Coordinates of C-alpha atoms and ligand atoms in Angstrom, one line a residue:
M1 CA 0.0 0.0 0.0
A2 CA 1.4 3.4 -1.0
N3 CA 2.0 5.9 1.8
Q4 CA 1.9 3.3 4.5
F5 CA 4.8 5.1 6.3
K6 CA 2.9 8.4 6.2
E7 CA -0.1 6.7 7.9
A8 CA 2.2 5.2 10.6
I9 CA 3.7 8.7 11.3
N10 CA 0.2 10.1 11.4
Q11 CA -0.4 7.9 14.4
L12 CA 2.8 9.2 16.1
N13 CA 1.7 12.8 15.4
K14 CA -1.8 12.1 16.8
V15 CA -0.3 10.7 20.0
A16 CA 2.1 13.6 20.3
R17 CA -0.9 16.0 20.1
I18 CA -2.7 14.0 22.8
M19 CA 0.4 14.1 25.0
N20 CA 1.0 17.8 24.2
L21 CA 4.4 16.7 23.2
E22 CA 6.1 18.9 20.6
C23 CA 9.8 18.5 21.1
D24 CA 13.0 17.8 19.3
E25 CA 12.9 14.2 20.4
L26 CA 9.7 13.8 18.4
E27 CA 11.3 15.2 15.4
I28 CA 13.9 12.4 15.6
L29 CA 11.2 9.8 15.9
R30 CA 9.5 11.0 12.7
R31 CA 12.3 9.6 10.5
P32 CA 14.6 6.6 10.4
D33 CA 18.2 6.8 11.5
R34 CA 19.5 5.0 8.5
I35 CA 18.2 3.5 5.3
L36 CA 20.4 0.9 3.6
E37 CA 19.9 -0.6 0.2
V38 CA 22.3 -3.1 -1.4
S39 CA 22.6 -5.0 -4.6
L40 CA 22.7 -8.7 -4.1
P41 CA 24.2 -10.7 -7.1
V42 CA 23.1 -14.3 -6.9
L43 CA 24.2 -17.2 -9.1
M44 CA 21.0 -19.0 -10.2
D45 CA 20.8 -22.7 -10.9
N46 CA 20.7 -22.0 -14.7
G47 CA 24.2 -20.6 -14.5
R48 CA 23.0 -16.9 -14.9
M49 CA 23.5 -14.1 -12.4
K50 CA 20.5 -12.4 -11.0
V51 CA 20.8 -9.2 -9.0
F52 CA 18.2 -8.7 -6.2
T53 CA 17.8 -5.6 -4.0
G54 CA 18.2 -5.9 -0.3
Y55 CA 16.8 -3.4 2.2
R56 CA 17.6 -2.8 5.9
V57 CA 16.0 0.2 7.7
Q58 CA 17.6 1.1 11.1
Y59 CA 14.9 3.2 12.5
N60 CA 16.0 4.1 16.0
N61 CA 18.5 2.7 18.5
T62 CA 18.0 5.0 21.5
R63 CA 16.8 2.2 23.8
G64 CA 19.2 -0.5 22.4
P65 CA 20.4 -2.2 19.2
Y66 CA 18.1 -2.1 16.2
K67 CA 15.8 -5.1 16.1
G68 CA 13.5 -6.5 13.5
G69 CA 12.8 -9.2 11.0
I70 CA 13.7 -9.8 7.4
R71 CA 10.8 -10.2 5.0
F72 CA 11.1 -12.1 1.7
H73 CA 8.0 -11.4 -0.3
P74 CA 7.3 -10.1 -3.9
Q75 CA 5.7 -6.9 -2.6
V76 CA 8.5 -5.8 -0.3
N77 CA 9.4 -2.1 -0.9
L78 CA 11.2 0.6 1.0
D79 CA 8.0 2.3 2.2
E80 CA 6.8 -1.0 3.8
V81 CA 10.2 -1.7 5.3
K82 CA 10.4 1.8 6.8
T83 CA 6.9 1.3 8.3
L84 CA 7.7 -2.1 9.8
A85 CA 10.9 -0.7 11.2
F86 CA 9.0 2.2 12.8
W87 CA 6.4 -0.3 14.3
M88 CA 9.3 -2.3 15.7
T89 CA 10.6 0.8 17.5
I90 CA 7.2 1.3 19.1
K91 CA 6.7 -2.4 19.9
C92 CA 10.1 -2.8 21.7
A93 CA 9.3 0.3 23.7
V94 CA 5.8 -1.0 24.6
A95 CA 7.3 -4.4 25.6
D96 CA 10.0 -2.5 27.6
I97 CA 12.9 -4.6 26.2
P98 CA 16.3 -3.0 25.6
Y99 CA 16.0 -2.7 21.8
G100 CA 15.4 -0.1 19.2
G101 CA 13.6 -0.9 15.9
G102 CA 14.7 -2.0 12.5
K103 CA 13.5 -4.2 9.6
G104 CA 14.8 -5.7 6.4
G105 CA 13.6 -7.3 3.2
I106 CA 14.0 -8.5 -0.3
A107 CA 11.4 -8.3 -3.0
V108 CA 11.4 -11.9 -4.0
D109 CA 8.9 -14.8 -4.5
T110 CA 10.7 -17.6 -2.6
K111 CA 8.4 -20.1 -4.2
T112 CA 10.3 -19.6 -7.5
L113 CA 13.7 -20.3 -5.9
S114 CA 15.4 -23.6 -5.4
Q115 CA 16.8 -24.3 -1.9
G116 CA 20.3 -23.6 -3.2
E117 CA 19.2 -20.3 -4.7
L118 CA 17.5 -19.3 -1.4
E119 CA 20.6 -20.1 0.5
R120 CA 22.8 -18.1 -1.8
L121 CA 20.4 -15.2 -1.7
T122 CA 20.4 -15.3 2.1
R123 CA 24.2 -15.5 2.3
A124 CA 24.4 -12.5 -0.2
Y125 CA 22.1 -10.5 2.2
A126 CA 24.4 -11.4 5.1
R127 CA 27.5 -10.2 3.2
G128 CA 25.8 -7.1 2.0
F129 CA 24.9 -6.0 5.5
A130 CA 27.7 -7.6 7.5
N131 CA 29.3 -4.3 8.3
F132 CA 26.0 -2.8 9.5
I133 CA 24.5 -5.6 11.7
G134 CA 25.9 -7.3 14.8
P135 CA 24.8 -8.5 18.3
K136 CA 25.2 -5.0 19.7
I137 CA 24.3 -3.1 16.6
D138 CA 21.3 -4.6 14.7
I139 CA 19.8 -8.0 15.2
P140 CA 17.6 -9.5 12.4
A141 CA 15.0 -12.2 12.9
P142 CA 12.4 -14.1 10.7
D143 CA 9.3 -12.4 9.3
V144 CA 7.0 -13.3 6.4
G145 CA 8.8 -15.6 3.9
T146 CA 11.8 -16.3 6.2
N147 CA 12.3 -19.0 8.7
P148 CA 14.8 -20.6 11.2
Q149 CA 16.8 -22.2 8.4
I150 CA 17.3 -18.8 6.8
M151 CA 18.4 -17.4 10.1
A152 CA 20.9 -20.2 10.5
W153 CA 22.5 -19.4 7.1
L154 CA 22.6 -15.7 8.0
M155 CA 24.3 -16.5 11.3
D156 CA 26.8 -18.9 9.6
E157 CA 27.8 -16.4 6.9
Y158 CA 28.2 -13.6 9.3
S159 CA 30.3 -15.8 11.7
H160 CA 32.6 -16.7 8.8
I161 CA 33.0 -13.1 7.8
K162 CA 33.8 -12.0 11.4
G163 CA 36.0 -15.0 12.1
E164 CA 34.0 -16.0 15.3
N165 CA 30.9 -17.9 16.0
T166 CA 28.2 -15.2 16.6
P167 CA 24.8 -16.8 17.3
A168 CA 23.5 -13.5 18.9
V169 CA 23.6 -11.7 15.5
V170 CA 20.2 -13.1 14.6
T171 CA 17.2 -14.6 16.5
G172 CA 14.7 -17.1 15.5
K173 CA 17.4 -19.7 14.8
P174 CA 16.9 -23.5 15.0
V175 CA 17.5 -24.8 18.6
E176 CA 20.5 -26.8 17.4
V177 CA 22.4 -23.6 16.6
G178 CA 21.5 -21.4 19.5
G179 CA 17.8 -20.9 19.0
S180 CA 15.6 -20.8 22.1
L181 CA 13.0 -23.3 23.1
G182 CA 9.6 -21.8 22.6
R183 CA 10.6 -19.0 20.1
D184 CA 8.6 -20.7 17.3
T185 CA 5.3 -20.5 19.2
A186 CA 6.0 -17.3 21.2
T187 CA 4.1 -14.8 19.0
G188 CA 0.9 -17.0 19.2
L189 CA 1.5 -17.7 22.9
G190 CA 2.1 -14.0 23.7
G191 CA -1.0 -13.1 21.8
F192 CA -3.0 -15.7 23.8
Y193 CA -1.8 -14.2 27.1
V194 CA -2.8 -10.8 26.0
F195 CA -6.2 -12.2 24.8
E196 CA -6.9 -13.9 28.1
Q197 CA -6.1 -10.8 30.1
V198 CA -8.2 -8.6 27.9
L199 CA -11.1 -11.0 28.5
S200 CA -10.6 -10.8 32.2
K201 CA -10.4 -7.0 32.2
L202 CA -13.7 -6.9 30.2
K203 CA -15.2 -9.6 32.4
L204 CA -16.1 -11.7 29.4
A205 CA -16.7 -15.3 30.1
K206 CA -14.5 -17.9 28.3
S207 CA -17.7 -19.7 27.1
K208 CA -18.8 -16.5 25.3
A209 CA -15.4 -15.8 23.6
S210 CA -15.8 -17.5 20.2
L211 CA -12.9 -16.8 17.8
A212 CA -12.3 -16.2 14.1
V213 CA -8.6 -16.3 13.0
Q214 CA -7.5 -15.1 9.6
G215 CA -4.2 -16.6 8.6
F216 CA -2.9 -20.1 9.5
G217 CA 0.9 -19.6 9.5
N218 CA 3.3 -19.3 12.3
V219 CA 1.2 -16.8 14.2
G220 CA -2.4 -17.6 13.4
M221 CA -2.0 -21.4 13.5
N222 CA -0.2 -21.4 16.9
F223 CA -2.6 -18.9 18.4
A224 CA -5.7 -20.8 17.2
M225 CA -4.3 -24.1 18.5
I226 CA -3.3 -22.7 21.9
A227 CA -6.7 -21.1 22.3
Y228 CA -8.5 -24.3 21.2
R229 CA -6.4 -26.5 23.5
A230 CA -7.2 -24.1 26.4
G231 CA -10.9 -24.7 25.8
Y232 CA -11.9 -21.7 23.6
K233 CA -14.3 -22.1 20.8
V234 CA -12.6 -21.5 17.4
A235 CA -15.4 -20.9 15.0
A236 CA -13.5 -19.9 11.9
V237 CA -9.9 -20.1 10.5
S238 CA -8.4 -19.3 7.1
D239 CA -5.3 -19.4 4.9
S240 CA -4.5 -17.8 1.6
R241 CA -6.9 -20.2 -0.2
G242 CA -9.9 -19.3 1.9
G243 CA -11.6 -20.0 5.2
I244 CA -13.9 -22.4 7.1
Y245 CA -16.7 -21.7 9.6
N246 CA -18.8 -23.6 12.0
A247 CA -20.8 -21.5 14.5
K248 CA -20.7 -24.4 17.0
G249 CA -16.9 -24.5 16.8
L250 CA -14.3 -26.4 14.8
N251 CA -12.4 -29.4 16.0
M252 CA -9.0 -27.8 15.6
E253 CA -6.9 -31.0 16.0
E254 CA -8.7 -32.3 12.9
V255 CA -8.4 -29.0 11.1
L256 CA -4.6 -29.1 11.7
A257 CA -4.4 -32.7 10.3
H258 CA -6.6 -31.6 7.3
K259 CA -4.2 -28.7 6.6
K260 CA -1.2 -31.0 6.8
T261 CA -2.6 -33.5 4.3
T262 CA -4.3 -31.1 1.8
G263 CA -2.2 -28.0 2.2
S264 CA -5.2 -25.8 3.2
V265 CA -7.9 -25.5 5.7
V266 CA -10.7 -25.2 3.0
D267 CA -13.1 -28.0 2.4
F268 CA -12.8 -29.2 6.0
K269 CA -15.7 -31.6 7.0
N270 CA -18.5 -30.2 9.3
S271 CA -17.8 -26.7 8.2
K272 CA -18.9 -24.1 5.6
N273 CA -16.3 -22.6 3.3
V274 CA -16.1 -18.8 3.6
T275 CA -14.0 -16.2 1.8
N276 CA -11.3 -14.4 3.7
E277 CA -13.4 -11.2 3.4
K278 CA -16.5 -12.9 4.9
L279 CA -14.5 -14.4 7.7
L280 CA -13.8 -10.8 9.0
E281 CA -17.5 -10.1 9.2
L282 CA -18.7 -13.3 11.0
P283 CA -20.7 -13.1 14.2
V284 CA -17.9 -14.0 16.7
E285 CA -16.8 -12.3 19.8
V286 CA -13.1 -12.1 18.9
L287 CA -11.5 -11.6 15.5
A288 CA -7.7 -12.2 15.2
P289 CA -6.3 -11.0 11.9
S290 CA -3.0 -12.9 11.6
A291 CA -2.0 -12.6 8.0
L292 CA -1.9 -9.4 6.1
E293 CA -1.9 -5.6 6.4
N294 CA -5.0 -3.4 5.9
V295 CA -7.6 -6.2 5.8
I296 CA -9.9 -4.1 8.0
N297 CA -10.5 -0.9 6.2
E298 CA -13.0 1.9 5.5
K299 CA -15.1 -0.5 3.3
N300 CA -15.7 -3.3 5.8
A301 CA -15.2 -1.6 9.2
G302 CA -19.0 -1.0 9.6
R303 CA -19.7 -4.7 9.1
I304 CA -17.4 -6.1 11.7
K305 CA -19.4 -7.9 14.4
A306 CA -16.6 -8.9 16.8
K307 CA -16.3 -7.0 20.1
I308 CA -12.6 -7.4 20.2
I309 CA -10.0 -7.3 17.4
L310 CA -6.7 -8.9 18.4
E311 CA -4.2 -7.7 15.9
L312 CA -1.7 -10.6 15.6
A313 CA -0.6 -9.5 12.2
N314 CA 1.3 -6.2 11.8
G315 CA -0.9 -3.4 10.6
P316 CA -4.2 -5.3 9.8
T317 CA -6.4 -2.3 10.6
A318 CA -6.2 0.8 8.3
E319 CA -6.1 4.2 10.0
A320 CA -9.5 5.2 8.4
A321 CA -11.2 2.1 9.9
E322 CA -10.0 2.4 13.4
A323 CA -12.0 5.5 14.4
K324 CA -15.2 3.8 13.2
L325 CA -14.4 0.6 15.1
C326 CA -13.8 2.5 18.3
Q327 CA -17.0 4.5 17.9
N328 CA -18.9 1.2 17.5
G329 CA -17.5 0.1 20.8
I330 CA -15.1 -2.5 19.4
L331 CA -11.8 -2.8 21.2
V332 CA -8.8 -3.0 18.9
V333 CA -5.9 -4.6 20.7
P334 CA -3.0 -3.2 18.7
D335 CA -0.3 -5.2 17.0
V336 CA 2.5 -3.5 18.9
L337 CA 1.1 -5.2 22.0
A338 CA -0.8 -8.2 20.7
N339 CA 2.1 -9.7 18.7
A340 CA 5.0 -8.5 20.9
G341 CA 5.5 -12.0 22.2
G342 CA 7.7 -12.7 19.2
V343 CA 10.2 -10.0 19.8
I344 CA 10.1 -10.6 23.6
A345 CA 11.1 -14.2 22.9
S346 CA 13.8 -13.0 20.5
Y347 CA 15.2 -10.9 23.3
F348 CA 15.3 -13.9 25.5
E349 CA 17.1 -15.9 22.8
W350 CA 19.7 -13.1 22.4
V351 CA 20.2 -13.0 26.2
Q352 CA 20.8 -16.8 26.2
N353 CA 23.3 -16.5 23.3
S354 CA 25.2 -13.7 24.9
R355 CA 25.4 -15.7 28.2
Q356 CA 25.9 -19.1 26.5
Y357 CA 23.5 -20.5 29.0
Y358 CA 20.2 -22.0 27.8
W359 CA 16.8 -22.1 29.5
E360 CA 14.2 -24.8 29.7
Q361 CA 10.9 -24.1 27.9
A362 CA 9.0 -23.4 31.2
R363 CA 11.3 -20.6 32.2
M364 CA 10.9 -19.1 28.7
D365 CA 7.1 -19.3 28.8
N366 CA 6.9 -17.9 32.3
R367 CA 9.1 -14.9 31.5
L368 CA 7.2 -14.3 28.3
K369 CA 4.0 -14.2 30.3
D370 CA 5.5 -11.8 32.9
K371 CA 6.7 -9.4 30.2
V372 CA 3.5 -9.5 28.2
T373 CA 1.4 -9.1 31.3
S374 CA 3.3 -6.0 32.5
A375 CA 3.0 -4.4 29.0
L376 CA -0.7 -5.1 28.9
K377 CA -1.2 -3.7 32.4
K378 CA 0.7 -0.4 31.6
V379 CA -1.2 0.1 28.4
W380 CA -4.6 -0.7 30.1
Q381 CA -3.9 1.8 32.9
T382 CA -3.0 4.5 30.4
M383 CA -6.2 3.8 28.4
A384 CA -8.3 3.8 31.6
A385 CA -6.8 7.1 32.7
R386 CA -7.9 8.6 29.4
G387 CA -11.3 7.2 29.8
D388 CA -11.8 5.9 26.2
N389 CA -11.3 2.6 24.4
K390 CA -8.5 3.7 22.1
M391 CA -5.9 1.1 23.0
R392 CA -3.5 1.9 20.2
D393 CA -3.3 5.5 21.3
A394 CA -2.5 4.2 24.9
A395 CA 0.2 1.9 23.6
Y396 CA 1.8 4.6 21.6
I397 CA 1.7 7.0 24.6
V398 CA 3.5 4.4 26.7
A399 CA 6.1 3.9 23.9
V400 CA 6.7 7.5 23.0
E401 CA 7.1 8.5 26.7
R402 CA 9.8 5.9 27.0
L403 CA 11.5 6.8 23.8
A404 CA 11.4 10.5 24.4
A405 CA 12.8 10.0 27.9
S406 CA 15.7 8.0 26.6
L407 CA 16.5 10.5 23.9
R408 CA 16.3 13.4 26.4
I409 CA 18.4 11.7 29.1
R410 CA 21.1 10.6 26.6
G411 CA 21.2 14.0 25.0
I412 CA 21.5 14.0 21.3
Ligands
NAD501 P1 3.4 -16.9 7.7 O1 4.0 -16.7 6.4 O2 3.9 -18.0 8.6 O3 1.8 -17.1 7.7 C1 0.9 -16.3 7.0 C2 -0.4 -16.9 6.8 O4 -1.3 -16.0 6.1 C3 -0.4 -18.2 6.0 O5 -1.3 -19.1 6.6 C4 -1.0 -17.8 4.7 O6 -1.7 -18.8 4.0 C5 -2.0 -16.7 5.1 N1 -2.3 -15.8 4.0 C6 -1.6 -15.3 3.0 N2 -2.4 -14.6 2.2 C7 -3.6 -14.5 2.8 C8 -4.8 -13.9 2.5 N3 -4.9 -13.2 1.4 N4 -5.8 -14.1 3.3 C9 -5.7 -14.8 4.4 N5 -4.6 -15.4 4.8 C10 -3.6 -15.3 4.0 O7 3.6 -15.5 8.5 P2 3.6 -15.2 10.0 O8 4.9 -15.3 10.6 O9 2.5 -16.0 10.7 O10 3.2 -13.7 10.0 C11 1.8 -13.2 9.9 C12 1.8 -11.8 10.4 O11 2.2 -11.7 11.7 C13 2.6 -10.8 9.6 O12 1.9 -9.5 9.6 C14 3.9 -10.7 10.4 O13 4.6 -9.5 10.2 C15 3.3 -10.7 11.8 N6 4.2 -11.1 12.9 C16 4.8 -12.3 12.9 C17 5.7 -12.6 13.9 C18 6.4 -13.9 14.0 O14 7.0 -14.2 15.0 N7 6.3 -14.8 13.0 C19 5.9 -11.7 15.0 C20 5.2 -10.5 15.0 C21 4.3 -10.2 13.9

């Protein structure tokens, strides 16, 4: 989407007005520290050379090293990477972890690459940015289109260049090479902790909280399975091919098996196929968009029936839609809080790499719960003090206060 970054900065400006904050620190937060673009020549299997463009946006490092994923997707562009890097800056501040924000990407359709080409492209990315990343400088992680294997290649290439084993240069690695137990499910689990606490704040009974989850990848699938196994009714789920709905609830263990055998959730027995657009408008209590940006927009905002929108994807609600949703009494739990479990777990992985001391899964999950709970509590208190239901504004107020304080105290 064009001008996505402008929309993101509108949110910052809006919060600055609410906070009566007009200061030099804010001027710094309105733009990225550094934008990097490199050419990545890759030898393809047919013997020809293809040059890709790699991006890394280092948005702000006032609170700690730049931190953020790398996206491999055909639609990656600089405006999107800048936006995602800005959101990471806010998210790390909301979560109160010692990181700034960054993001990277390559415009590529990974489905068209062989495994060898994907590895060479990843190693080219590591070489292109080796002088700009590092455990105390900028720490990438997976995002859409990248995975633990890709992180392992990145770490390996970087370690060769630097001449020392450096697992802490990336997070989201496989456990065998310094990854953390629980990182793979952390975004869904963190989202689930947020979800349960929001229900308790709103005094909504578990039996009433039926769910629709759009997207069945790392985030959506893990969240849906965790919620189902905890006894919640999951009424609808979807992937890129479409969705399924059963008002009485889906048997998610069977849906998972169906997805594994057929490659999609669609055509699951005892359910009705629905489009991804229709799924958003179903009569459920909680809607968890967990796939794409801007799926809730001006056109469909008035038709959303859920009482709570849990933003597990980054940026699923367009700016124009949000005011309408809030007016209609719908609580939008913002991405910078709802999906912060991923970066919190990344932080724990980095701590373990730096100490070379590894935790068991229970310690990881408990600390994740603590961090997510404190973030939710702080944002909720801020929203309650303002007396409205605008949770994104509250989250941004928390983050901007922390960022502005660090900038002020450090002195630029
Ligand atoms: P993923 O690639 O693992 O999964 C994406 C899912 O979305 C897949 O099931 C895919 O089929 C589905 N999808 C694709 N196009 C769709 C469409 N048109 N309609 C409905 N579904 C569609 O990606 P992910 O890691 O689960 O990330 C999803 C979102 O969560 C992204 O916005 C990402 O930035 C955000 N996020 C991810 C993490 C993480 O730890 N993975 C952390 C924070 C935020």
